[in-house]
Short mmCIF file of C-alpha atoms in Angstrom, two decimals:
data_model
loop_
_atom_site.label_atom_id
_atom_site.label_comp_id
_atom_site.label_asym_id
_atom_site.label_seq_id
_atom_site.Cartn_x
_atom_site.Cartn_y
_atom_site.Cartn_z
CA UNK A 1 25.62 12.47 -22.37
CA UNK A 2 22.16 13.65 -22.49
CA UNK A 3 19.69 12.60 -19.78
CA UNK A 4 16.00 13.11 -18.88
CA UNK A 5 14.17 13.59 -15.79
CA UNK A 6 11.31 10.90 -15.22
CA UNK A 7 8.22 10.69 -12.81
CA UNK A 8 6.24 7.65 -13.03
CA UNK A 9 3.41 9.03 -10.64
CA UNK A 10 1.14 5.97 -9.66
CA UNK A 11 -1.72 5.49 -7.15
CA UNK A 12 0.42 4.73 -4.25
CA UNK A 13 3.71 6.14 -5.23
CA UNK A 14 6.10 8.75 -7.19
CA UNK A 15 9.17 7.65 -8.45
CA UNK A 16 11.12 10.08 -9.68
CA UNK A 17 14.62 9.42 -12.01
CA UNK A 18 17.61 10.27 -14.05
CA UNK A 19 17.46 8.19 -17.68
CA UNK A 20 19.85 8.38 -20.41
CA UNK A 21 19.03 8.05 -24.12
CA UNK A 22 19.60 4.17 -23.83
CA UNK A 23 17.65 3.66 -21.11
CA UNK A 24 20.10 3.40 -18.33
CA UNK A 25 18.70 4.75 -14.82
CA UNK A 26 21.30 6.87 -13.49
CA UNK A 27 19.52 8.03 -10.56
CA UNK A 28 16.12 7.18 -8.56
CA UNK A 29 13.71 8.44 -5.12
CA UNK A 30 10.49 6.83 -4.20
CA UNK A 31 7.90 9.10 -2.68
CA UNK A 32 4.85 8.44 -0.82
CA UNK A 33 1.31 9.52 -2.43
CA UNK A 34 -1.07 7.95 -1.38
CA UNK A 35 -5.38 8.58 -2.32
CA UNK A 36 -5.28 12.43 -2.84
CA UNK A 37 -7.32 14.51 -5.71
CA UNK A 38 -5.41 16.00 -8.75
CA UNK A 39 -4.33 18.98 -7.28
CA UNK A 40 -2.97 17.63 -4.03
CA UNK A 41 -1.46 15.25 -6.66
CA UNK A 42 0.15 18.25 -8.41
CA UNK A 43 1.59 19.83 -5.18
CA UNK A 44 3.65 16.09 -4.35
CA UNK A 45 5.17 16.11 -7.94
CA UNK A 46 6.25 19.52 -7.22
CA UNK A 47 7.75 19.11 -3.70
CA UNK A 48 9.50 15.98 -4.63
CA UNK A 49 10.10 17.27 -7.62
CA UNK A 50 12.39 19.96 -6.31
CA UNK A 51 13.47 17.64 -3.52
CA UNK A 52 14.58 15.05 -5.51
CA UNK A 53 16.89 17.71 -7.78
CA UNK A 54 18.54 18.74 -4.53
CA UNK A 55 19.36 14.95 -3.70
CA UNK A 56 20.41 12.11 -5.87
CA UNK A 57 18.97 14.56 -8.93
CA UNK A 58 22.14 16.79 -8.05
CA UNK A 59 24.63 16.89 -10.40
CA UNK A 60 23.24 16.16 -13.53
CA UNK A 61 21.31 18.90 -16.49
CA UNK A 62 18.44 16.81 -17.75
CA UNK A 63 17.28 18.14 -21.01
CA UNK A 64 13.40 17.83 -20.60
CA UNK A 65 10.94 16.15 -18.26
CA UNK A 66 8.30 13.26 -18.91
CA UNK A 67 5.63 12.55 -16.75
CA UNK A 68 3.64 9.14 -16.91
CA UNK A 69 0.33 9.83 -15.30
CA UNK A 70 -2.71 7.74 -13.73
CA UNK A 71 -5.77 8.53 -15.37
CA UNK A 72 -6.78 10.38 -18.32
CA UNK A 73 -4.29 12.53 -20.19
CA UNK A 74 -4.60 14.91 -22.88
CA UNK A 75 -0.66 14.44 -24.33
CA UNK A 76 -0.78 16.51 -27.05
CA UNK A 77 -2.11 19.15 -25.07
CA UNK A 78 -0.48 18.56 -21.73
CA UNK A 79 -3.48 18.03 -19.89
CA UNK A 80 -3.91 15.93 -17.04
CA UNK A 81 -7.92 15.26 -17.20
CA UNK A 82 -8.66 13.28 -14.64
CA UNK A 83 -7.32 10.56 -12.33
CA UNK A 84 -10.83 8.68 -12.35
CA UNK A 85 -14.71 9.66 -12.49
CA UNK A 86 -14.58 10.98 -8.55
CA UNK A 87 -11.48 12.49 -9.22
CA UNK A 88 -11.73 14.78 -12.59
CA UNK A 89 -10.39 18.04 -12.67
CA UNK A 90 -8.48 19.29 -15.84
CA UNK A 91 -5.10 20.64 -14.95
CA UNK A 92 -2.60 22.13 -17.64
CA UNK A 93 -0.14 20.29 -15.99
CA UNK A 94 2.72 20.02 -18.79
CA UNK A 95 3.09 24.15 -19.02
CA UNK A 96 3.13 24.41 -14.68
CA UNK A 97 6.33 21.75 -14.46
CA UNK A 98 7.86 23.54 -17.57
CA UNK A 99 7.41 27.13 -16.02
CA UNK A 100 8.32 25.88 -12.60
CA UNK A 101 11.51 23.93 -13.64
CA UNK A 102 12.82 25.62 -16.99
CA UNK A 103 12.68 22.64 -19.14
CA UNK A 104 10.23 20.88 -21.33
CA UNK A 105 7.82 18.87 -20.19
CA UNK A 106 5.62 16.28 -21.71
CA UNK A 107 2.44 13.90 -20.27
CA UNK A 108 0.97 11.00 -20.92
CA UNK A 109 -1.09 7.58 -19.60
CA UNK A 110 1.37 5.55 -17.13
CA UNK A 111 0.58 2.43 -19.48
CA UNK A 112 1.26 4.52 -22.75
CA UNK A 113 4.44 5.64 -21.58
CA UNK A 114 5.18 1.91 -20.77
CA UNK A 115 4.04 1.04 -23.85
CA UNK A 116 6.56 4.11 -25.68
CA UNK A 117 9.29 2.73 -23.44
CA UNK A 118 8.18 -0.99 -24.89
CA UNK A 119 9.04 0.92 -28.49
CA UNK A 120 11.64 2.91 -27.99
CA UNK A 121 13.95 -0.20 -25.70
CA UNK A 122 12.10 -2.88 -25.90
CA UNK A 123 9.84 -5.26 -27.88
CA UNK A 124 8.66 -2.35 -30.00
CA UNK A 125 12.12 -2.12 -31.90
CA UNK A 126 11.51 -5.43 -33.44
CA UNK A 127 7.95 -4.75 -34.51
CA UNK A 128 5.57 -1.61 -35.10
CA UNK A 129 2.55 -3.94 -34.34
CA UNK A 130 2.19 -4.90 -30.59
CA UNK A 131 0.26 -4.89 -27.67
CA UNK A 132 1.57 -3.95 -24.36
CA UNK A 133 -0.54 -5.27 -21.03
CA UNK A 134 0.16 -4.32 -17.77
CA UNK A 135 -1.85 -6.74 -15.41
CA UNK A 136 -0.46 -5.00 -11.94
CA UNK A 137 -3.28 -3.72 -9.37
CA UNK A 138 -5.16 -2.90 -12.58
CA UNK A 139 -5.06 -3.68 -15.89
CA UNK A 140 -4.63 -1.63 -18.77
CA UNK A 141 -3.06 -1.63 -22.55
CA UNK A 142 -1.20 0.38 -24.64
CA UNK A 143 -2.04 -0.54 -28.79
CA UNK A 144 0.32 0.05 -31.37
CA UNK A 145 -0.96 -0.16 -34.83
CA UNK A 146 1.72 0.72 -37.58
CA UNK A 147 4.23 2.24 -35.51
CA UNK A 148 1.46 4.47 -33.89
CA UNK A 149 0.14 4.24 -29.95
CA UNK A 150 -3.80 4.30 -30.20
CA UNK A 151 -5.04 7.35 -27.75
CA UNK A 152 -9.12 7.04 -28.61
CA UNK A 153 -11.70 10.28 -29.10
CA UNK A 154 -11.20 10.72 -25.39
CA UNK A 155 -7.62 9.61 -24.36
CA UNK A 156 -9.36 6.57 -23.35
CA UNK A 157 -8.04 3.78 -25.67
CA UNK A 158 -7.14 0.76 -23.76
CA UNK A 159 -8.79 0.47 -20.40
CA UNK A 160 -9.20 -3.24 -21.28
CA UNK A 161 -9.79 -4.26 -17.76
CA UNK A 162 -13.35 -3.24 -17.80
CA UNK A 163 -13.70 -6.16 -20.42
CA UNK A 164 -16.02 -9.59 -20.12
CA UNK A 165 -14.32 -12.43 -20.60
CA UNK A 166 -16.22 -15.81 -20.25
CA UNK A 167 -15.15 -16.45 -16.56
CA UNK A 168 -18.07 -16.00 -14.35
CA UNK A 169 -17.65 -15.71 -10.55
CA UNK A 170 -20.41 -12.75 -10.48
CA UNK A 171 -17.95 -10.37 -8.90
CA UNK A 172 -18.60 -6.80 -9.30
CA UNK A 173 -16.31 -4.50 -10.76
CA UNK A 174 -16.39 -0.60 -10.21
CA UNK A 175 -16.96 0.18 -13.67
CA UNK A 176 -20.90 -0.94 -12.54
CA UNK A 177 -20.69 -4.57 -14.62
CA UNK A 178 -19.79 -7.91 -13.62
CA UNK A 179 -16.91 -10.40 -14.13
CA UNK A 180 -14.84 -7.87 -15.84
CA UNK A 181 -11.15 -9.13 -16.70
CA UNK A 182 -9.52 -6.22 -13.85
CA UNK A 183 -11.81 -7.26 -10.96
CA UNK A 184 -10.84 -11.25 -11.33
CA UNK A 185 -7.37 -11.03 -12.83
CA UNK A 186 -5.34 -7.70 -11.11
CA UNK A 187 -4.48 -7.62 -7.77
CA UNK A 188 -7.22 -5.88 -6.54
CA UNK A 189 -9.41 -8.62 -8.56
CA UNK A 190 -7.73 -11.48 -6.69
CA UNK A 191 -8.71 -9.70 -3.59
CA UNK A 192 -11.76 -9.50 -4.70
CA UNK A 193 -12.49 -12.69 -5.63
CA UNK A 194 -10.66 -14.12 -2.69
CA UNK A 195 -13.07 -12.87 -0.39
CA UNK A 196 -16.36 -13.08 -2.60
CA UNK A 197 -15.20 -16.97 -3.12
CA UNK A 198 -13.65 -17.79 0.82
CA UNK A 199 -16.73 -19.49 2.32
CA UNK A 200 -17.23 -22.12 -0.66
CA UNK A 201 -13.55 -23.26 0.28
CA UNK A 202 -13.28 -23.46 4.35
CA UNK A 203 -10.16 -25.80 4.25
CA UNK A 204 -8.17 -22.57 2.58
CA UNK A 205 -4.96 -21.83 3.91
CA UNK A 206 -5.37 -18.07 2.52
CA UNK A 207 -5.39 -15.42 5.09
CA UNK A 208 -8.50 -12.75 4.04
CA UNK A 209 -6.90 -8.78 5.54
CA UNK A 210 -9.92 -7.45 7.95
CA UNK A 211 -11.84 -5.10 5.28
CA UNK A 212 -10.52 -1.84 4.66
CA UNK A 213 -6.55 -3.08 5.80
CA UNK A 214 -5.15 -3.95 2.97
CA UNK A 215 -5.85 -6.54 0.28
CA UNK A 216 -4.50 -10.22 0.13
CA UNK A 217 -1.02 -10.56 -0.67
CA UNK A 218 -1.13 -12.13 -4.62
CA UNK A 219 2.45 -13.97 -4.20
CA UNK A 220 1.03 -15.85 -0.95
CA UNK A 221 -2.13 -17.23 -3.31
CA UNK A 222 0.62 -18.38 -5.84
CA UNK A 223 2.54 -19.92 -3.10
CA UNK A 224 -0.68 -21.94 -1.99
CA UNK A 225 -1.82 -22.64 -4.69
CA UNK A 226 1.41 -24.26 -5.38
CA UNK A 227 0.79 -26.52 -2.90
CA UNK A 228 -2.88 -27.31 -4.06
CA UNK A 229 -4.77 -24.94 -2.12
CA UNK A 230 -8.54 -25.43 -2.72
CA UNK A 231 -9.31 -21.58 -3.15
CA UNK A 232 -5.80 -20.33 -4.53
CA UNK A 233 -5.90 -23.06 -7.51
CA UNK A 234 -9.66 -21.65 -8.15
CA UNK A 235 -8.43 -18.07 -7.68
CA UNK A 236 -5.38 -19.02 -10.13
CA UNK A 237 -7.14 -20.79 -12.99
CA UNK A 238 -9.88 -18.13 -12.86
CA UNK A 239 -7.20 -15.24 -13.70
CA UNK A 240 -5.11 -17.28 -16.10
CA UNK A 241 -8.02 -17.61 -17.77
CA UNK A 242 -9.34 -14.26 -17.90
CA UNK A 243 -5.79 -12.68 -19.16
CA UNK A 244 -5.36 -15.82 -21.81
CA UNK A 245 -9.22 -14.53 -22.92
CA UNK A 246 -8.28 -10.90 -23.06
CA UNK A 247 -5.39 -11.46 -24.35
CA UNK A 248 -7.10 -13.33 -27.62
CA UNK A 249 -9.80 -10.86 -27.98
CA UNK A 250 -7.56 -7.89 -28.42
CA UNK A 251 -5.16 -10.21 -31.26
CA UNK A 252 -8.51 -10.92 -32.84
CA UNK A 253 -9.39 -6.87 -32.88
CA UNK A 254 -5.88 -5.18 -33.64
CA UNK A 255 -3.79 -8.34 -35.51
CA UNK A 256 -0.46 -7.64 -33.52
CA UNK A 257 2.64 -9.77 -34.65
CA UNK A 258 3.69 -9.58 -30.67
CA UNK A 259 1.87 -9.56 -26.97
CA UNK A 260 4.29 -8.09 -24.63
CA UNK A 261 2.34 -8.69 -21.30
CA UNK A 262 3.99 -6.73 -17.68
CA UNK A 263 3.18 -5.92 -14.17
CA UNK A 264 3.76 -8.36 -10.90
CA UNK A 265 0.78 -10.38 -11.46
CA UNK A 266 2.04 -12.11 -14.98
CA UNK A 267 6.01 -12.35 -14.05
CA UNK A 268 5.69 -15.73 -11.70
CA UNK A 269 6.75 -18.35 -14.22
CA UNK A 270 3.15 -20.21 -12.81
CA UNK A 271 1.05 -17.76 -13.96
CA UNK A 272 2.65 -17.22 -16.78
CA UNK A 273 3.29 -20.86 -18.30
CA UNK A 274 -0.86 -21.11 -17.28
CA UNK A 275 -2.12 -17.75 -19.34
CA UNK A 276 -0.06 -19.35 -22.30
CA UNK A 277 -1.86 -23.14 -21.71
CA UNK A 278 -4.96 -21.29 -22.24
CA UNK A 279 -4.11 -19.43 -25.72
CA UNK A 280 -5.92 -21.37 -28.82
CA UNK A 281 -3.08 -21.73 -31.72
CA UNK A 282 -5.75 -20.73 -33.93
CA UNK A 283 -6.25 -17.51 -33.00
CA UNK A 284 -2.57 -17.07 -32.25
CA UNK A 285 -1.09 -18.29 -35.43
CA UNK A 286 -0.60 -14.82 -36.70
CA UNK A 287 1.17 -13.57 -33.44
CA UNK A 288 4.76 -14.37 -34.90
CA UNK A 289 6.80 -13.06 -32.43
CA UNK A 290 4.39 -14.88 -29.16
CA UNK A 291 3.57 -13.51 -26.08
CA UNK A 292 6.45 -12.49 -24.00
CA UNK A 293 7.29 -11.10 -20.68
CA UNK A 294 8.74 -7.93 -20.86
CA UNK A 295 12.74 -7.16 -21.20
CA UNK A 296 12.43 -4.05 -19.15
CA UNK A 297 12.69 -3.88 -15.56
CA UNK A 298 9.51 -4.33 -14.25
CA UNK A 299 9.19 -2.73 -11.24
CA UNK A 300 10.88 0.56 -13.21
CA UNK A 301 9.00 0.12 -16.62
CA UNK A 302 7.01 2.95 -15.61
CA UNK A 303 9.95 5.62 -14.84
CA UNK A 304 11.63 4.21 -18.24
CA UNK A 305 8.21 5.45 -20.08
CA UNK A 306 8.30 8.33 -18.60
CA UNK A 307 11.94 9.24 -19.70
CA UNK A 308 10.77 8.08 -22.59
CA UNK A 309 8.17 11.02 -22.65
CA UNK A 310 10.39 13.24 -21.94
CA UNK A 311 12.37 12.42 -25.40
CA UNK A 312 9.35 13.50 -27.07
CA UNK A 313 9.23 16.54 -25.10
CA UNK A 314 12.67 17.44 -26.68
CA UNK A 315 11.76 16.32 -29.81
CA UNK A 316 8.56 18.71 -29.96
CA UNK A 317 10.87 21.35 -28.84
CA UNK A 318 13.42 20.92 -31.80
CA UNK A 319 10.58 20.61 -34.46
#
């Protein structure tokens, strides 16, 4: 049985795993990150790397490694650009693993190689015209047109967070606009617009984290809002609204026969069942196959692209 070695490397976390060619995860570590620069970054895949081969790795001869990156990423070339403006350093990351471990390696976007994963085990092998949107802490998309993931003139294609969408609660997003999708709709945009919005609602029930201690917990603003919570339903609407938006503007631009949406923030049935309220028929009619939750594990979508990176390491290899 042939397996690949996976590491989903995130902002917060490395998972690291053992995937077969169906997409079975044979083995699995978590490792602490945390906010470090690219080649701190490099030195943690490394080290847990090697760790994780000496643990529950043990045992098994994967034939090539994927790696599903934050940030910018060269794929083609193997090069890890940056992970965002403050933190850009090109690093030929795909030739260090491979000389350091002996096997292939291969790079790309963490939402591209959710989006390949999508393809190769999941909504993709009933169509080869989808999108793929991860709403998690961030949002982000992976476009396939024809069979073919969109990459852009930079490696930039589908950093659709940092998109207007008609809902206006003049919060500011980091990409230096205002009442982009990301900053009302991710988790770090509910946070954001919890706080912005708290003092227009004083009879919330919705605890606000001191600044700088962490951000407010999504699944208690569900739970709230549940319950008719002034500021949760506001918070709630707001977001369903933004992703239904987004989610139209992109079937208007790339004329996908399926939406496969992801990430924590759009699996509670609520918030689901509200984004698809807010879709017009119109502009959907063409979308034949509907927007749909993901099939795939969730919370190991991203280790499942990367394994599925790691396949096209191999198949590089053999060409």
């Amino acid at each position: 049985m042939e397996t690949y070695l996976g590491l989903d490397f995130g902002g917060t976390k490395l998972l690291i795993g053992v995937v077969d060619s169906s997409g079975n995860i044979l083995a699995r570590k978590r490792y602490s990150t945390g906010y470090v620069n690219q080649q701190s970054a490099v030195d943690i895949i490394k080290s847990s790397l090697s760790d994780f081969l000496r643990t529950e790795g043990a045992g098994f001869s994967p034939s090539a490694i994927g790696i599903g990156m934050i940030g910018r990423v060269d794929s083609e070339n193997g090069r890890w650009l940056q992970i965002d403006s403050d933190r850009s350093q090109p690093i030929e990351l795909a030739y260090d693993i491979s000389t350091t471990f002996g096997l292939p390696c291969r790079l790309n976007n963490d939402v591209k190689s959710a989006t390949i994963a999508e393809q190769r085990w999941g909504y993709g092998r009933l169509s080869d015209n989808f999108i793929y949107i991860n709403i998690g802490t961030g949002i982000a998309a992976g476009t396939v047109i024809d069979g073919r993931i969109t990459c852009g003139n930079r490696f930039n294609a589908g950093e659709v967070g940092h998109t207007q969408v008609g809902v206006c609660c003049g919060v500011r997003c980091c990409c230096g606009r205002t009442d982009c999708v990301e900053s009302i709709a991710s988790g770090s945009g509910f946070d954001l617009c919890a706080r912005l919005l708290r003092d227009n609602y004083p009879d919330s029930a919705l605890e606000i984290p001191r600044q700088g201690s962490g951000r407010v917990d999504v699944r208690r603003i569900y739970e709230l809002a549940r319950l008719g919570d002034s500021l949760c339903t506001v918070l709630v609407e707001n977001a369903s609204l933004a992703i239904a938006n987004l989610i139209m503007n992109l079937v208007r631009v790339t004329d996908p026969d399926t939406v496969v949406l992801g990430g924590g923030i759009v699996s509670d049935p609520m918030m689901f069942n509200n984004i698809l309220m807010r879709l017009h028929r119109h502009t959907m009619r063409f979308v034949t196959n509907g927007v749909v939750l993901t099939r795939l594990d969730p919370a190991n979508i991203g280790l499942l692209g990367a394994a599925a990176v790691a396949m096209e390491a191999l198949d590089q290899v053999e060409v």
